[in-house]
PDB file of C-alpha atoms in Angstrom:
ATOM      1  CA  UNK T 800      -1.961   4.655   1.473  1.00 83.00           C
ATOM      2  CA  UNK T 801      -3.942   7.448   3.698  1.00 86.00           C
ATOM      3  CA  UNK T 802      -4.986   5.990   7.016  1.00 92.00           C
ATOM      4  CA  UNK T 803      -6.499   7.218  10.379  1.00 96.00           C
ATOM      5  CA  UNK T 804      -6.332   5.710  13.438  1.00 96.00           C
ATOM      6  CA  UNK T 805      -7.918   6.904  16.740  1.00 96.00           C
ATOM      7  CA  UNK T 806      -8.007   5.531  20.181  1.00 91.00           C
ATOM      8  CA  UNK T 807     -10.409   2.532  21.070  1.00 89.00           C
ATOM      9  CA  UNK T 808     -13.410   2.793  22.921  1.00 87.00           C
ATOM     10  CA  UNK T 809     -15.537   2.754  24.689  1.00 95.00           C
ATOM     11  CA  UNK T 810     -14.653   5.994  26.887  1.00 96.00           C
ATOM     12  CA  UNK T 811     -16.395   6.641  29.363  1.00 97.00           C
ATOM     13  CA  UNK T 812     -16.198   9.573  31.852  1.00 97.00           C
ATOM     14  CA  UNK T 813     -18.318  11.206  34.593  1.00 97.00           C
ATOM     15  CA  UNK T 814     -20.733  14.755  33.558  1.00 97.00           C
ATOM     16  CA  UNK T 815     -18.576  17.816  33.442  1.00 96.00           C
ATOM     17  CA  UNK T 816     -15.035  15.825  32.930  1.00 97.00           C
ATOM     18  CA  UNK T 817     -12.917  16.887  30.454  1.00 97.00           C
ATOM     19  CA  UNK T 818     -12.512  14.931  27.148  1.00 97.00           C
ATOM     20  CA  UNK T 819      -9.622  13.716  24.437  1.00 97.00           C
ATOM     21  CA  UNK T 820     -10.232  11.911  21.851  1.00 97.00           C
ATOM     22  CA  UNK T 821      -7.345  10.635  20.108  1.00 97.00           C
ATOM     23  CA  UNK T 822      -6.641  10.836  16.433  1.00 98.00           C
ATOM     24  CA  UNK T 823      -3.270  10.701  14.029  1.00 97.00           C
ATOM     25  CA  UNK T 824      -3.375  10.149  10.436  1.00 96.00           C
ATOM     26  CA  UNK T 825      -1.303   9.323   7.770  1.00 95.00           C
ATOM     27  CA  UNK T 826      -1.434  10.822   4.523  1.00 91.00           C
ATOM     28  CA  UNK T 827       1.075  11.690   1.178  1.00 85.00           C
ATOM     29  CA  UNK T 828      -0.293  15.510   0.657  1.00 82.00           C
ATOM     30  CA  UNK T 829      -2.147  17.776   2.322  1.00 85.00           C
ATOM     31  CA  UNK T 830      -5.423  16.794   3.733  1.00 91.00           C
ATOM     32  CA  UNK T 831      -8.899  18.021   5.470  1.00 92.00           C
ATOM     33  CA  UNK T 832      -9.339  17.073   8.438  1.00 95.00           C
ATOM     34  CA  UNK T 833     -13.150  16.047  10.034  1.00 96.00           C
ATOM     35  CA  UNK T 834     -14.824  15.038  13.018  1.00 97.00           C
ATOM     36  CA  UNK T 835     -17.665  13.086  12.724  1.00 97.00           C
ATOM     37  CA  UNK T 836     -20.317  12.553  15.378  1.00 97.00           C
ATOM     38  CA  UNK T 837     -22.769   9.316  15.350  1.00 96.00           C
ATOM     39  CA  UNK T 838     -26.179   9.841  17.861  1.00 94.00           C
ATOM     40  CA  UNK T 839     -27.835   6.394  18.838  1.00 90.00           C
ATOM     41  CA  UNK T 840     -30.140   5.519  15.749  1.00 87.00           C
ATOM     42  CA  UNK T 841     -28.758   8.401  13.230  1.00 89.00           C
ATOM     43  CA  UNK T 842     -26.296   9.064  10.242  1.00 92.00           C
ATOM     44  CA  UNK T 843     -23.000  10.715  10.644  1.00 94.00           C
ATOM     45  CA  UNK T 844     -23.096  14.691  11.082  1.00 94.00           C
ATOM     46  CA  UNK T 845     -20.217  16.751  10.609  1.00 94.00           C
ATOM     47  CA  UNK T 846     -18.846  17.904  14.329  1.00 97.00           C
ATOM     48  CA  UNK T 847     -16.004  20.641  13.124  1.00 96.00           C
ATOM     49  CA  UNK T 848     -13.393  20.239  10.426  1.00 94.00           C
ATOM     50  CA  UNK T 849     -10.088  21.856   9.542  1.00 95.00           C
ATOM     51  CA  UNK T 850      -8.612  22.366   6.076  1.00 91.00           C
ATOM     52  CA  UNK T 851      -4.679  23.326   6.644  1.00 91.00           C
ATOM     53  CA  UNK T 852      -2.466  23.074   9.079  1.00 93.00           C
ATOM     54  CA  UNK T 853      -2.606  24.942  12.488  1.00 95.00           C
ATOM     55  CA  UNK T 854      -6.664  25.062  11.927  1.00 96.00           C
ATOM     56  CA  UNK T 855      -8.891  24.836  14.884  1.00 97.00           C
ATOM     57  CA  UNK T 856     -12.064  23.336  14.122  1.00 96.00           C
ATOM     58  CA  UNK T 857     -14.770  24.263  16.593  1.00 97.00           C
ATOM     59  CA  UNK T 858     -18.375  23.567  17.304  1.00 96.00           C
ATOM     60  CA  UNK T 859     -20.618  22.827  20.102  1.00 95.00           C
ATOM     61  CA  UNK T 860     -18.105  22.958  22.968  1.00 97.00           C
ATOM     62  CA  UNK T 861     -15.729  20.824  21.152  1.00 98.00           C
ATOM     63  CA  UNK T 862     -12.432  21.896  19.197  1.00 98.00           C
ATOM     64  CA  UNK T 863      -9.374  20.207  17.108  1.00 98.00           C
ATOM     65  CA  UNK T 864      -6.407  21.941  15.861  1.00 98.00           C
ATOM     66  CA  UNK T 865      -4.873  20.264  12.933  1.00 97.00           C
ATOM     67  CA  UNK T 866      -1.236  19.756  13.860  1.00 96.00           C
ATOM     68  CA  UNK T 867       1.107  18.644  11.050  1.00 94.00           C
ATOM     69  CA  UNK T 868       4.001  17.925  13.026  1.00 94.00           C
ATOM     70  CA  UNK T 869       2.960  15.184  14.800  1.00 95.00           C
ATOM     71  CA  UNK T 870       0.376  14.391  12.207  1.00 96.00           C
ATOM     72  CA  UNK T 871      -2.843  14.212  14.906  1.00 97.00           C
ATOM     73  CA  UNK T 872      -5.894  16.415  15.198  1.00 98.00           C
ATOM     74  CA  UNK T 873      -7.062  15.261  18.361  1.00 98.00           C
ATOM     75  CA  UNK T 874     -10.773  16.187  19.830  1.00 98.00           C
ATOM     76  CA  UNK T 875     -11.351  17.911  23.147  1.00 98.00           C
ATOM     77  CA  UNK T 876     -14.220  19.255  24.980  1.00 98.00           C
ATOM     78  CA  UNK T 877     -13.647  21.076  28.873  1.00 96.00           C
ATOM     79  CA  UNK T 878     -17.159  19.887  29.994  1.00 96.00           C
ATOM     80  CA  UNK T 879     -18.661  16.856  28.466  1.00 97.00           C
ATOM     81  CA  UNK T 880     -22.264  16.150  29.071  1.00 97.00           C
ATOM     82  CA  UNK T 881     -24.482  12.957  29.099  1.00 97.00           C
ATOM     83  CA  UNK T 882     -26.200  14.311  25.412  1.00 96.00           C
ATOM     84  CA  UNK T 883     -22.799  14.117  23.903  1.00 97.00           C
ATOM     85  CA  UNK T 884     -22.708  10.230  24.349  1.00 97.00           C
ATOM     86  CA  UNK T 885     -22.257   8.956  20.704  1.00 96.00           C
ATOM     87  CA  UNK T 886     -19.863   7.618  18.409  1.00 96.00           C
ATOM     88  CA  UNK T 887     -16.985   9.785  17.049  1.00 97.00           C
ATOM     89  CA  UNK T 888     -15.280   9.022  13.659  1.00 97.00           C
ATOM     90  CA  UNK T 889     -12.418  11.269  13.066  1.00 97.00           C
ATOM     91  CA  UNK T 890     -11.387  11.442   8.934  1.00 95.00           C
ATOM     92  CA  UNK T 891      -9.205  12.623   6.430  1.00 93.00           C
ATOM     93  CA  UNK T 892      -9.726  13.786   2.622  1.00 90.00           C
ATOM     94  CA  UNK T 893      -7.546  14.811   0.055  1.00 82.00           C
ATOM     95  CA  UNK T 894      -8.331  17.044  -2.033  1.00 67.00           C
ATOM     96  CA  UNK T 895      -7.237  15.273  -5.212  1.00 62.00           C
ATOM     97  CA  UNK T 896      -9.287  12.375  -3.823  1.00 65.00           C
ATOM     98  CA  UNK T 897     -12.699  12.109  -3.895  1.00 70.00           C
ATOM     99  CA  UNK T 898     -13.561   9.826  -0.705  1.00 83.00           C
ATOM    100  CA  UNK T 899     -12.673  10.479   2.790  1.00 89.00           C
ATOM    101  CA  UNK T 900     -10.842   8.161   4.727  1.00 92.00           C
ATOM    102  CA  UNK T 901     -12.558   7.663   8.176  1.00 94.00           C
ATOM    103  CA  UNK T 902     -11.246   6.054  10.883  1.00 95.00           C
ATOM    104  CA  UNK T 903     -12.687   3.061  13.311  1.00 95.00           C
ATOM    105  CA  UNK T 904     -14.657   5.211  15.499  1.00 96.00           C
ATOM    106  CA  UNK T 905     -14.687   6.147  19.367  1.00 96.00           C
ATOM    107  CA  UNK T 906     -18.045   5.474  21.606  1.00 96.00           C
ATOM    108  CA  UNK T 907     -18.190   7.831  24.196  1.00 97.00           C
ATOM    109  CA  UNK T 908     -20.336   7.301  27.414  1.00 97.00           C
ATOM    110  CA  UNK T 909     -21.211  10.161  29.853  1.00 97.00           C
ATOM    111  CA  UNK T 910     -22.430   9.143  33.075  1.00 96.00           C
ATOM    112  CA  UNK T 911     -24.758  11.285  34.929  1.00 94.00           C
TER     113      UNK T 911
ATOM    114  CA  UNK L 906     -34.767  22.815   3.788  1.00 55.00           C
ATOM    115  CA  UNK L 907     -31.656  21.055   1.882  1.00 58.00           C
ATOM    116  CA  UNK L 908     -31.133  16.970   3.528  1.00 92.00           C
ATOM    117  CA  UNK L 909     -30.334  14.028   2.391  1.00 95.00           C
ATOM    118  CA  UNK L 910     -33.614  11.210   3.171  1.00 96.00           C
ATOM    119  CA  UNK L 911     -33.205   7.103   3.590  1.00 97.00           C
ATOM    120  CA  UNK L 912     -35.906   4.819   3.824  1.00 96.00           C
ATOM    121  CA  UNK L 913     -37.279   2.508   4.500  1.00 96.00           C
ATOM    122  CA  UNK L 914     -35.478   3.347   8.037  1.00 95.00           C
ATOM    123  CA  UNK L 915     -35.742  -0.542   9.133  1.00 96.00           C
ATOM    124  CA  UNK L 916     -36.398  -3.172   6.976  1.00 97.00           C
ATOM    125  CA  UNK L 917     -36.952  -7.055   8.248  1.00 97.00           C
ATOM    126  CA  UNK L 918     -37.015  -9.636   5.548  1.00 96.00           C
ATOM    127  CA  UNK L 919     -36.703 -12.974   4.721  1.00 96.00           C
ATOM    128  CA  UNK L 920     -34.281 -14.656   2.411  1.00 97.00           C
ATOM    129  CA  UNK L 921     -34.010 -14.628  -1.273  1.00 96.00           C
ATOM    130  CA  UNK L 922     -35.856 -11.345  -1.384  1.00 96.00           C
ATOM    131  CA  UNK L 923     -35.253  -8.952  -3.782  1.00 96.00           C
ATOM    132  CA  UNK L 924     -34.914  -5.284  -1.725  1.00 96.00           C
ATOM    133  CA  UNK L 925     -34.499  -1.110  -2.990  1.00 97.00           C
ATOM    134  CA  UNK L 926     -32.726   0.915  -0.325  1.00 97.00           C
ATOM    135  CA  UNK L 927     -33.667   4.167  -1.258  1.00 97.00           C
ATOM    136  CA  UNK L 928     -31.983   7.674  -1.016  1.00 98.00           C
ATOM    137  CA  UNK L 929     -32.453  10.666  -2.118  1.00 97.00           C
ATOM    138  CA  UNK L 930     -30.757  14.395  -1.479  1.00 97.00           C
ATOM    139  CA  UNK L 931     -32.169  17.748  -2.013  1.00 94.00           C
ATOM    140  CA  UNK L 932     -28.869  19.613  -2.258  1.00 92.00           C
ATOM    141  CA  UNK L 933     -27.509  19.418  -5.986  1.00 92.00           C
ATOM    142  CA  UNK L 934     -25.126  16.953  -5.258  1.00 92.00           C
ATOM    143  CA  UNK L 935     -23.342  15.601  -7.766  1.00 92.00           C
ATOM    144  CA  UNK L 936     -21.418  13.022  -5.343  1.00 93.00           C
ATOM    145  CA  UNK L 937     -23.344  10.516  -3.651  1.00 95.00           C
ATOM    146  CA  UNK L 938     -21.532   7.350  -1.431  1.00 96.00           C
ATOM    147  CA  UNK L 939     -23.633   4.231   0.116  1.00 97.00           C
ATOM    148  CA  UNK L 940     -21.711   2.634   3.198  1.00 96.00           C
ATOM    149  CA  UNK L 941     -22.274  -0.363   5.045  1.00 96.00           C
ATOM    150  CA  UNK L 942     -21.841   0.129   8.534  1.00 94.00           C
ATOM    151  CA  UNK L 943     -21.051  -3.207  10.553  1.00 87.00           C
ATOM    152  CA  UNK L 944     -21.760  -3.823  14.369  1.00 81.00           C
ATOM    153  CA  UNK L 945     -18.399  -2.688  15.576  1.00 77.00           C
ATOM    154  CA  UNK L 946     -19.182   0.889  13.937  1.00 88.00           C
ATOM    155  CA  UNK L 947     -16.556   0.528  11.117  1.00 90.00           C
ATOM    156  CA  UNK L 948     -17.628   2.334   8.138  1.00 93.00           C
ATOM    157  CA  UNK L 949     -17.166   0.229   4.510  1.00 93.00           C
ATOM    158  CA  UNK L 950     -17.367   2.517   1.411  1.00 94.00           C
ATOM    159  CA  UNK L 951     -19.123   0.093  -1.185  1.00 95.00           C
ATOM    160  CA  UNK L 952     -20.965   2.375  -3.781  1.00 96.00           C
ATOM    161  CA  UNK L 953     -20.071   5.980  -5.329  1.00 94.00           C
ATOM    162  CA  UNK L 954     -21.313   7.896  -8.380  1.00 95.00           C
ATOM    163  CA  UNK L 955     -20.080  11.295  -9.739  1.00 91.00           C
ATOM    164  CA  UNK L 956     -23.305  12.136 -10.997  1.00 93.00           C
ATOM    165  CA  UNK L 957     -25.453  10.946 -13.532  1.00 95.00           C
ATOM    166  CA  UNK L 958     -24.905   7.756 -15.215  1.00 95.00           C
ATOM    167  CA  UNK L 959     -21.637   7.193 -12.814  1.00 94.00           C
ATOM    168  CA  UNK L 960     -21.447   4.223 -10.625  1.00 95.00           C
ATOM    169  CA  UNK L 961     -18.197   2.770  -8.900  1.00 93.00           C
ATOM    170  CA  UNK L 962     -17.163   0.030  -6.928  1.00 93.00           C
ATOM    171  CA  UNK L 963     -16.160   1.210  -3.575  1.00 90.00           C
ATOM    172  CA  UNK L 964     -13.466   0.026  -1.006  1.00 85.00           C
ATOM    173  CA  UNK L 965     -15.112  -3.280   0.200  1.00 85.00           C
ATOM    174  CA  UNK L 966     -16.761  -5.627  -2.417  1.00 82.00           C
ATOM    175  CA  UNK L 967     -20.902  -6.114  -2.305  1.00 85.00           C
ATOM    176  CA  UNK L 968     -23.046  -7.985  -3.945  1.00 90.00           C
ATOM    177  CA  UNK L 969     -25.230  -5.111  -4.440  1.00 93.00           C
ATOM    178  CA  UNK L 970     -26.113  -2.825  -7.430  1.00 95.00           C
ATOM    179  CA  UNK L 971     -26.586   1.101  -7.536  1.00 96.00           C
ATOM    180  CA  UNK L 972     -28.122   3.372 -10.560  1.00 96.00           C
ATOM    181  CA  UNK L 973     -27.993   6.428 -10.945  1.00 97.00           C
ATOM    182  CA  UNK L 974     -30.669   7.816 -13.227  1.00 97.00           C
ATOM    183  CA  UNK L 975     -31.180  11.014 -11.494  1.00 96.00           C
ATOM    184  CA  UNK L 976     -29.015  13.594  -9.544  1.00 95.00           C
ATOM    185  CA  UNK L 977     -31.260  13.755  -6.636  1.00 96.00           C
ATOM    186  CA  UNK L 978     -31.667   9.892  -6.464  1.00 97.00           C
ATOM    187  CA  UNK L 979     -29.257   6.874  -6.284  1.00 98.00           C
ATOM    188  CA  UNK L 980     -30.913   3.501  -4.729  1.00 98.00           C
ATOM    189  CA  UNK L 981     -29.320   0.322  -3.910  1.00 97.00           C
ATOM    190  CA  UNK L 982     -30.298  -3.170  -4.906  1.00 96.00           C
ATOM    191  CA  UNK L 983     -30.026  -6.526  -3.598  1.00 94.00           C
ATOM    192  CA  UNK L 984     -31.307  -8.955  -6.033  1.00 94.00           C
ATOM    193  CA  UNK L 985     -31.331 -12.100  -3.476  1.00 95.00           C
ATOM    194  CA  UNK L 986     -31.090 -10.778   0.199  1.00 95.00           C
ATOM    195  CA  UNK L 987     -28.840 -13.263   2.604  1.00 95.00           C
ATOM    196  CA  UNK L 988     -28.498 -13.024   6.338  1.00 95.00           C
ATOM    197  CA  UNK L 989     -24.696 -11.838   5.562  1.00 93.00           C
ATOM    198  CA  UNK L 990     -26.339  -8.547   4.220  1.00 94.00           C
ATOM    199  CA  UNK L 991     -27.624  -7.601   7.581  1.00 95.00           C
ATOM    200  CA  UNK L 992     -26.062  -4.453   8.568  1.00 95.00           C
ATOM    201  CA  UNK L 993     -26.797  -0.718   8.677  1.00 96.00           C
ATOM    202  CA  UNK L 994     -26.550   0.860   4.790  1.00 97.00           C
ATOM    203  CA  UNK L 995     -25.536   4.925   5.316  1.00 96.00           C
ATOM    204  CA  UNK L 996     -26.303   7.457   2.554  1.00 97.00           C
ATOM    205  CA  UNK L 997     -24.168  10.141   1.712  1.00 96.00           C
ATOM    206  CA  UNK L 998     -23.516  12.711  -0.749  1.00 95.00           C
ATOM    207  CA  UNK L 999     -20.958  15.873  -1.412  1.00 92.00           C
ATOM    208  CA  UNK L1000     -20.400  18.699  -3.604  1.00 87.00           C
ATOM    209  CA  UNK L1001     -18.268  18.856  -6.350  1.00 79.00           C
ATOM    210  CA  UNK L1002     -17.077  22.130  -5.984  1.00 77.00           C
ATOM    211  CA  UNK L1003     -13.179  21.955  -4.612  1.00 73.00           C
ATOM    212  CA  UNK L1004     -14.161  24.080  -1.770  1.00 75.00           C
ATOM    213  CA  UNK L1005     -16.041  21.777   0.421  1.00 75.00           C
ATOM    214  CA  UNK L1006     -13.392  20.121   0.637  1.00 74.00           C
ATOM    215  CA  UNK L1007     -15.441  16.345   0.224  1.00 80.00           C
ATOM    216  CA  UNK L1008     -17.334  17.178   3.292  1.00 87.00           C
ATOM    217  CA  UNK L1009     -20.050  14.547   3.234  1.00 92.00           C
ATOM    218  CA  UNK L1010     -23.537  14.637   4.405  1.00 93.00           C
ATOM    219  CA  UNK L1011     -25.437  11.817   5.701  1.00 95.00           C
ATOM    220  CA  UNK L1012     -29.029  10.110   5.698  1.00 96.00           C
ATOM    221  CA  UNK L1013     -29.915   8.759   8.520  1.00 95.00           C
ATOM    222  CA  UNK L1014     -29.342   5.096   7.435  1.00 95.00           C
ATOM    223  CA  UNK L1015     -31.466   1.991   6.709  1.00 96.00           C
ATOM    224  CA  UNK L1016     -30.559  -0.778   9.382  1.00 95.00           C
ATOM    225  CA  UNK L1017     -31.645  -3.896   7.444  1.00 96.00           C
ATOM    226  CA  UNK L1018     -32.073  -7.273   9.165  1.00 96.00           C
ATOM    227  CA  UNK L1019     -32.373 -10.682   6.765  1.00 96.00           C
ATOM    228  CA  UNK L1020     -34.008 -13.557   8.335  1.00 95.00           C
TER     229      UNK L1020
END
């Protein structure tokens, strides 16, 4: 079945550092990819997404190009700062599907 | 403004209880998803409707109940609250349209604690 898997946590990394976040999938057509972000004491909010392949996603600093080749649509950001500690939950849909498929979820602490 | 509301926002009870998680969505959904969200940040689907009158079992079994009586509105039960049901219960819902391509929205969860 589909699956996600992203790179364990917690990260943390120094103001102004650049991030990577990990994330391959697995999947037996052709899905959407999301980032999700998770603030301290909140829901999930959708970070950027990408709907075919070679996509960038981009919002708030952050981008992820949907790569089918190697299957991954890792997150990156050139200047992380301490507001943008939170959890990140990358996930999958398929369009013929009606759930996404989200994966374990990345804390990310930014030190001042 | 279109959102998507949870409350109570914490809940402390005792056990045996009989508890309504409540959530509701201003944006026409027709979709709507409850998760439970365990300590290690894992998300479990447990609930999902289609829309009116639609309830399904999700990926991880529960011993709670959802209804779905209105489009705007689908609460979950627990007819005997344990201290296994503490956890943090997250709200979501999506469009049906093929376009949005199942992007979900989120409340901003109910973290429920059974003594």
């Amino acid at each position: 079945g589909d699956s996600v898997t992203q790179m364990e946590g917690p990260v943390t990394l120094s103001e102004e550092a650049f991030l990577t976040i990990n994330c391959t999938y697995t999947a037996t057509g052709y899905p959407s990819l999301f980032w999700y972000v998770q603030y301290p004491g909140e829901g999930l909010q959708l970070l950027l997404k990408a709907t075919k392949a070679d996509d960038k996603g981009s919002n708030k600093g952050f981008e992820a190009t949907y790569r089918k080749e190697t299957t991954s649509f890792h997150l990156e950001k050139g200047s992380v700062q301490v507001s943008d500690s939170a959890v990140y939950f990358c996930a999958l849909s398929e369009n013929r599907d009606d759930k996404i498929i989200f994966g374990k979820g990345t804390r990310l602490h930014i030190l001042p | 403004e279109a959102d998507i509301y949870q409350t109570p926002r914490y809940l402390v009870i005792g056990t045996g209880k009989k508890i309504t998680l409540e959530c509701s969505q201003t944006m026409g959904h027709d979709k709507m998803y409850w998760y439970q969200q365990d300590p290690g940040m894992e998300l479990h689907l447990i609930h999902y409707s289609y829309g009116v009158n639609s309830t399904e079992k999700g990926d991880l079994s529960s011993e709670s109940t959802v209804s779905r009586i209105r489009t705007e509105h689908f609460p979950l039960t627990l007819e005997s609250a344990r201290p296994s049901h503490t956890s943090q219960y997250l709200c979501a819902s999506s469009d049906l349209n093929p376009m949005s391509y199942n992007e979900q929205f989120f409340g901003p969860g109910t973290r429920l604690t059974v003594l």
